Amino acid sequence: MTYTNVVIAGGGTLGSQIAYMSAYSGKNVTIWGRAEHSLESAKARVARWEKAVQAYFKSSDAQIADARNNLTYTTNLQEALKDADLVIEALPESIDVKKDFYEKFGQIADKKVVIASNSSTMLTSDLAKFVDRPEQFLNYHFANNIWQGNTAEIMPSAKTDPQLPATFVEFSHEIKMVPILINKEQPGYVLNSMLVPFLDSATDLWVNDIAQPQDIDKTWMIATGAPMGPFAIMDVVGMNTVYQINAAKKNPEAQKVAQKIKAMIDNNQIGVESGAGFYTYPNPEYKQADFLKG
């Protein structure tokens, strides 16, 4: 086995999924959160993943109980890092938040500890300058619903030890992921390099009043046979992430999208997690039998 004691910094949508699948796969996992309320949110998310993972793998109650026993939660970073082999940073897409975490990590973590970032928008080399061990650092990116969309993209920088990515290939297999090696740094890795332009084209149609989100999704689903369209995908990703990605761009179209998404967030239309986004959950319109019939 590669890494046994794993710390996930941040229990948001993806952080909690990475933590749960690692625990389900037999790893000792700690979710570190910046505040107690964030840990309470992480626990609620994990409870949802338990049900989804059990249904997907047809797991026994004993397997789910074992995964639960492999998970701990803390706001004490020193306690979290005490026996860590690997830390996966899954904090918000803010350079200041990440920088602050890496500086605290460097002051506390044993020199043997490997660290990775799940950042979806920042390059490894952008973040490595804040890490005290750039040779033991790379980006490690997952798709949503990682038990099913189980890719794990591994992106080193020029400063990463050339032997390190192989340990992440092995770890990925251990937690039931398919490792995808990125040969050179690429904003968006493989998945988001394709997905983000696709979502951008959909939101451009929306903010320019070309068509409504449901009709855009319907068009895509009928024409391609896809199980969901771009706005359903955004509900899964979550509006906070969609907002952050668009707000960071300078072009006017992205700023228009950011404003409309911010209005949804302010109305608690976060997506699947809040029960409402472009669709309402747990029974969204796009899953109904007559959705594609016009």
GROMACS .gro file of C-alpha atoms in nm:
model
  294
    1MET     CA    1   0.000   0.000   0.000
    2THR     CA    2   0.114   0.355  -0.065
    3TYR     CA    3  -0.053   0.600   0.174
    4THR     CA    4  -0.240   0.471   0.479
    5ASN     CA    5  -0.312   0.777   0.694
    6VAL     CA    6  -0.480   1.038   0.478
    7VAL     CA    7  -0.587   1.391   0.571
    8ILE     CA    8  -0.838   1.579   0.358
    9ALA     CA    9  -0.817   1.953   0.418
   10GLY     CA   10  -1.170   2.074   0.351
   11GLY     CA   11  -1.492   1.876   0.367
   12GLY     CA   12  -1.680   2.041   0.080
   13THR     CA   13  -1.848   1.851  -0.201
   14LEU     CA   14  -1.535   1.694  -0.346
   15GLY     CA   15  -1.327   1.689  -0.029
   16SER     CA   16  -1.592   1.487   0.152
   17GLN     CA   17  -1.623   1.248  -0.144
   18ILE     CA   18  -1.245   1.190  -0.157
   19ALA     CA   19  -1.244   1.136   0.217
   20TYR     CA   20  -1.534   0.892   0.206
   21MET     CA   21  -1.402   0.681  -0.082
   22SER     CA   22  -1.061   0.664   0.087
   23ALA     CA   23  -1.223   0.550   0.413
   24TYR     CA   24  -1.448   0.305   0.226
   25SER     CA   25  -1.132   0.160   0.069
   26GLY     CA   26  -0.970   0.096   0.407
   27LYS     CA   27  -0.764   0.410   0.460
   28ASN     CA   28  -0.747   0.591   0.794
   29VAL     CA   29  -0.893   0.929   0.702
   30THR     CA   30  -0.922   1.261   0.883
   31ILE     CA   31  -1.128   1.548   0.750
   32TRP     CA   32  -0.982   1.877   0.873
   33GLY     CA   33  -1.211   2.177   0.869
   34ARG     CA   34  -1.148   2.541   0.945
   35ALA     CA   35  -1.451   2.566   1.175
   36GLU     CA   36  -1.696   2.339   1.357
   37HIS     CA   37  -1.985   2.441   1.133
   38SER     CA   38  -1.788   2.331   0.825
   39LEU     CA   39  -1.733   1.990   0.986
   40GLU     CA   40  -2.105   1.958   1.055
   41SER     CA   41  -2.170   2.026   0.686
   42ALA     CA   42  -1.904   1.768   0.594
   43LYS     CA   43  -2.073   1.505   0.814
   44ALA     CA   44  -2.407   1.573   0.643
   45ARG     CA   45  -2.244   1.531   0.302
   46VAL     CA   46  -2.075   1.206   0.406
   47ALA     CA   47  -2.412   1.070   0.519
   48ARG     CA   48  -2.539   1.125   0.163
   49TRP     CA   49  -2.232   0.963   0.008
   50GLU     CA   50  -2.280   0.658   0.233
   51LYS     CA   51  -2.620   0.594   0.079
   52ALA     CA   52  -2.503   0.659  -0.277
   53VAL     CA   53  -2.192   0.442  -0.243
   54GLN     CA   54  -2.384   0.158  -0.077
   55ALA     CA   55  -2.639   0.161  -0.360
   56TYR     CA   56  -2.372   0.180  -0.631
   57PHE     CA   57  -2.146  -0.099  -0.496
   58LYS     CA   58  -2.430  -0.295  -0.332
   59SER     CA   59  -2.227  -0.279  -0.011
   60SER     CA   60  -2.320  -0.456   0.310
   61ASP     CA   61  -2.410  -0.261   0.622
   62ALA     CA   62  -2.085  -0.393   0.774
   63GLN     CA   63  -1.879  -0.236   0.493
   64ILE     CA   64  -2.050   0.098   0.547
   65ALA     CA   65  -1.990   0.071   0.923
   66ASP     CA   66  -1.621   0.001   0.860
   67ALA     CA   67  -1.594   0.309   0.638
   68ARG     CA   68  -1.760   0.519   0.906
   69ASN     CA   69  -1.513   0.389   1.164
   70ASN     CA   70  -1.222   0.486   0.937
   71LEU     CA   71  -1.330   0.853   0.936
   72THR     CA   72  -1.251   1.119   1.194
   73TYR     CA   73  -1.315   1.494   1.196
   74THR     CA   74  -1.118   1.775   1.358
   75THR     CA   75  -1.051   2.148   1.345
   76ASN     CA   76  -0.711   2.095   1.510
   77LEU     CA   77  -0.454   2.089   1.229
   78GLN     CA   78  -0.171   1.967   1.449
   79GLU     CA   79  -0.383   1.673   1.562
   80ALA     CA   80  -0.488   1.598   1.204
   81LEU     CA   81  -0.130   1.593   1.074
   82LYS     CA   82   0.019   1.389   1.360
   83ASP     CA   83   0.041   1.053   1.179
   84ALA     CA   84  -0.033   1.166   0.823
   85ASP     CA   85   0.128   1.008   0.515
   86LEU     CA   86  -0.068   1.212   0.263
   87VAL     CA   87  -0.259   1.540   0.276
   88ILE     CA   88  -0.505   1.630   0.000
   89GLU     CA   89  -0.598   1.998   0.004
   90ALA     CA   90  -0.958   2.047  -0.113
   91LEU     CA   91  -1.020   2.402   0.008
   92PRO     CA   92  -1.208   2.675  -0.183
   93GLU     CA   93  -1.059   2.807  -0.509
   94SER     CA   94  -0.897   3.106  -0.339
   95ILE     CA   95  -0.522   3.157  -0.366
   96ASP     CA   96  -0.520   3.332  -0.028
   97VAL     CA   97  -0.703   3.047   0.146
   98LYS     CA   98  -0.468   2.790  -0.005
   99LYS     CA   99  -0.156   2.994   0.069
  100ASP     CA  100  -0.258   3.031   0.432
  101PHE     CA  101  -0.315   2.656   0.463
  102TYR     CA  102   0.018   2.561   0.301
  103GLU     CA  103   0.209   2.794   0.532
  104LYS     CA  104   0.045   2.642   0.840
  105PHE     CA  105   0.100   2.292   0.700
  106GLY     CA  106   0.471   2.361   0.650
  107GLN     CA  107   0.513   2.471   1.009
  108ILE     CA  108   0.349   2.156   1.151
  109ALA     CA  109   0.381   1.858   0.914
  110ASP     CA  110   0.662   1.607   0.934
  111LYS     CA  111   0.901   1.638   0.640
  112LYS     CA  112   0.798   1.294   0.510
  113VAL     CA  113   0.436   1.399   0.451
  114VAL     CA  114   0.331   1.422   0.086
  115ILE     CA  115   0.080   1.691  -0.011
  116ALA     CA  116  -0.150   1.730  -0.311
  117SER     CA  117  -0.407   1.986  -0.421
  118ASN     CA  118  -0.748   1.907  -0.565
  119SER     CA  119  -0.763   2.256  -0.719
  120SER     CA  120  -0.967   2.259  -1.038
  121THR     CA  121  -0.832   2.589  -1.173
  122MET     CA  122  -0.479   2.648  -1.037
  123LEU     CA  123  -0.163   2.492  -1.178
  124THR     CA  124   0.073   2.288  -0.963
  125SER     CA  125   0.349   2.543  -1.019
  126ASP     CA  126   0.113   2.826  -0.912
  127LEU     CA  127   0.070   2.659  -0.574
  128ALA     CA  128   0.410   2.493  -0.529
  129LYS     CA  129   0.575   2.825  -0.443
  130PHE     CA  130   0.371   2.832  -0.120
  131VAL     CA  131   0.467   2.474  -0.025
  132ASP     CA  132   0.783   2.403   0.174
  133ARG     CA  133   0.839   2.071  -0.011
  134PRO     CA  134   0.762   2.129  -0.384
  135GLU     CA  135   0.928   1.797  -0.475
  136GLN     CA  136   0.659   1.621  -0.266
  137PHE     CA  137   0.370   1.817  -0.414
  138LEU     CA  138   0.140   1.777  -0.714
  139ASN     CA  139  -0.220   1.835  -0.819
  140TYR     CA  140  -0.469   1.550  -0.780
  141HIS     CA  141  -0.810   1.620  -0.933
  142PHE     CA  142  -1.133   1.422  -0.913
  143ALA     CA  143  -1.468   1.438  -1.090
  144ASN     CA  144  -1.796   1.465  -0.899
  145ASN     CA  145  -1.967   1.144  -0.778
  146ILE     CA  146  -1.620   0.994  -0.768
  147TRP     CA  147  -1.738   0.640  -0.694
  148GLN     CA  148  -1.899   0.640  -1.040
  149GLY     CA  149  -1.709   0.909  -1.236
  150ASN     CA  150  -1.393   0.764  -1.093
  151THR     CA  151  -1.108   0.942  -1.269
  152ALA     CA  152  -0.817   1.078  -1.067
  153GLU     CA  153  -0.602   1.322  -1.266
  154ILE     CA  154  -0.239   1.342  -1.153
  155MET     CA  155  -0.054   1.660  -1.254
  156PRO     CA  156   0.304   1.721  -1.136
  157SER     CA  157   0.509   2.037  -1.186
  158ALA     CA  158   0.870   2.063  -1.303
  159LYS     CA  159   0.973   2.060  -0.935
  160THR     CA  160   0.784   1.742  -0.846
  161ASP     CA  161   0.999   1.436  -0.776
  162PRO     CA  162   0.967   1.224  -1.094
  163GLN     CA  163   0.895   0.917  -0.879
  164LEU     CA  164   0.601   1.076  -0.695
  165PRO     CA  165   0.327   1.040  -0.962
  166ALA     CA  166   0.368   0.661  -0.960
  167THR     CA  167   0.271   0.651  -0.592
  168PHE     CA  168  -0.050   0.836  -0.681
  169VAL     CA  169  -0.123   0.589  -0.959
  170GLU     CA  170  -0.105   0.310  -0.701
  171PHE     CA  171  -0.306   0.505  -0.443
  172SER     CA  172  -0.571   0.579  -0.705
  173HIS     CA  173  -0.615   0.211  -0.775
  174GLU     CA  174  -0.637   0.143  -0.401
  175ILE     CA  175  -0.930   0.384  -0.360
  176LYS     CA  176  -1.108   0.251  -0.671
  177MET     CA  177  -1.012   0.533  -0.908
  178VAL     CA  178  -0.877   0.524  -1.264
  179PRO     CA  179  -0.550   0.725  -1.264
  180ILE     CA  180  -0.501   0.974  -1.548
  181LEU     CA  181  -0.144   1.102  -1.579
  182ILE     CA  182  -0.105   1.459  -1.708
  183ASN     CA  183   0.224   1.481  -1.899
  184LYS     CA  184   0.257   1.858  -1.873
  185GLU     CA  185   0.077   2.125  -1.675
  186GLN     CA  186  -0.259   2.213  -1.824
  187PRO     CA  187  -0.522   2.447  -1.675
  188GLY     CA  188  -0.830   2.230  -1.637
  189TYR     CA  189  -0.638   1.902  -1.665
  190VAL     CA  190  -0.812   1.671  -1.919
  191LEU     CA  191  -1.167   1.669  -1.786
  192ASN     CA  192  -1.222   2.039  -1.727
  193SER     CA  193  -1.034   2.135  -2.043
  194MET     CA  194  -1.326   1.973  -2.223
  195LEU     CA  195  -1.605   2.030  -1.971
  196VAL     CA  196  -1.563   2.402  -1.894
  197PRO     CA  197  -1.591   2.520  -2.259
  198PHE     CA  198  -1.898   2.299  -2.291
  199LEU     CA  199  -2.058   2.457  -1.984
  200ASP     CA  200  -1.951   2.803  -2.102
  201SER     CA  201  -2.128   2.755  -2.434
  202ALA     CA  202  -2.445   2.657  -2.247
  203THR     CA  203  -2.435   2.953  -2.006
  204ASP     CA  204  -2.369   3.192  -2.296
  205LEU     CA  205  -2.691   3.070  -2.460
  206TRP     CA  206  -2.872   3.125  -2.130
  207VAL     CA  207  -2.748   3.474  -2.036
  208ASN     CA  208  -2.801   3.598  -2.391
  209ASP     CA  209  -3.163   3.477  -2.384
  210ILE     CA  210  -3.115   3.234  -2.672
  211ALA     CA  211  -3.288   2.950  -2.485
  212GLN     CA  212  -3.386   2.844  -2.136
  213PRO     CA  213  -3.167   2.600  -1.935
  214GLN     CA  214  -3.418   2.314  -1.959
  215ASP     CA  215  -3.443   2.348  -2.337
  216ILE     CA  216  -3.064   2.363  -2.371
  217ASP     CA  217  -3.032   2.046  -2.164
  218LYS     CA  218  -3.312   1.880  -2.358
  219THR     CA  219  -3.141   1.959  -2.690
  220TRP     CA  220  -2.814   1.808  -2.573
  221MET     CA  221  -2.973   1.498  -2.425
  222ILE     CA  222  -3.189   1.420  -2.729
  223ALA     CA  223  -2.914   1.484  -2.982
  224THR     CA  224  -2.633   1.297  -2.805
  225GLY     CA  225  -2.809   1.042  -2.584
  226ALA     CA  226  -2.637   1.191  -2.278
  227PRO     CA  227  -2.804   1.120  -1.941
  228MET     CA  228  -2.797   1.490  -1.846
  229GLY     CA  229  -2.731   1.828  -1.998
  230PRO     CA  230  -2.494   2.109  -1.899
  231PHE     CA  231  -2.725   2.276  -1.646
  232ALA     CA  232  -2.792   1.945  -1.470
  233ILE     CA  233  -2.415   1.897  -1.457
  234MET     CA  234  -2.380   2.243  -1.297
  235ASP     CA  235  -2.632   2.142  -1.031
  236VAL     CA  236  -2.408   1.848  -0.945
  237VAL     CA  237  -2.092   2.060  -0.945
  238GLY     CA  238  -2.263   2.322  -0.727
  239MET     CA  239  -2.324   2.691  -0.789
  240ASN     CA  240  -2.043   2.806  -0.561
  241THR     CA  241  -1.786   2.641  -0.787
  242VAL     CA  242  -1.961   2.761  -1.104
  243TYR     CA  243  -1.963   3.113  -0.962
  244GLN     CA  244  -1.593   3.105  -0.862
  245ILE     CA  245  -1.485   2.985  -1.206
  246ASN     CA  246  -1.683   3.255  -1.388
  247ALA     CA  247  -1.605   3.536  -1.145
  248ALA     CA  248  -1.232   3.474  -1.197
  249LYS     CA  249  -1.260   3.537  -1.572
  250LYS     CA  250  -1.226   3.885  -1.720
  251ASN     CA  251  -1.458   3.858  -2.021
  252PRO     CA  252  -1.803   4.024  -2.006
  253GLU     CA  253  -1.994   3.703  -2.081
  254ALA     CA  254  -1.844   3.525  -1.781
  255GLN     CA  255  -1.921   3.824  -1.558
  256LYS     CA  256  -2.286   3.815  -1.669
  257VAL     CA  257  -2.297   3.445  -1.584
  258ALA     CA  258  -2.134   3.511  -1.245
  259GLN     CA  259  -2.400   3.771  -1.161
  260LYS     CA  260  -2.687   3.537  -1.247
  261ILE     CA  261  -2.529   3.246  -1.057
  262LYS     CA  262  -2.469   3.474  -0.755
  263ALA     CA  263  -2.840   3.557  -0.751
  264MET     CA  264  -2.916   3.185  -0.741
  265ILE     CA  265  -2.672   3.133  -0.453
  266ASP     CA  266  -2.830   3.420  -0.261
  267ASN     CA  267  -3.164   3.242  -0.308
  268ASN     CA  268  -3.012   2.916  -0.173
  269GLN     CA  269  -3.028   2.756  -0.517
  270ILE     CA  270  -2.691   2.588  -0.474
  271GLY     CA  271  -2.775   2.279  -0.678
  272VAL     CA  272  -2.821   1.919  -0.568
  273GLU     CA  273  -2.678   1.992  -0.224
  274SER     CA  274  -2.946   2.247  -0.131
  275GLY     CA  275  -3.227   2.064  -0.311
  276ALA     CA  276  -3.266   2.334  -0.575
  277GLY     CA  277  -3.060   2.478  -0.858
  278PHE     CA  278  -3.168   2.479  -1.219
  279TYR     CA  279  -3.380   2.180  -1.115
  280THR     CA  280  -3.536   2.067  -0.787
  281TYR     CA  281  -3.419   1.754  -0.606
  282PRO     CA  282  -3.430   1.466  -0.531
  283ASN     CA  283  -3.655   1.417  -0.838
  284PRO     CA  284  -3.531   1.661  -1.103
  285GLU     CA  285  -3.737   1.727  -1.410
  286TYR     CA  286  -3.470   1.597  -1.650
  287LYS     CA  287  -3.506   1.247  -1.501
  288GLN     CA  288  -3.880   1.235  -1.563
  289ALA     CA  289  -4.005   1.006  -1.840
  290ASP     CA  290  -4.171   1.285  -2.039
  291PHE     CA  291  -3.884   1.541  -2.021
  292LEU     CA  292  -3.750   1.458  -2.367
  293LYS     CA  293  -4.092   1.435  -2.531
  294GLY     CA  294  -4.145   1.808  -2.582
   0.00000   0.00000   0.00000
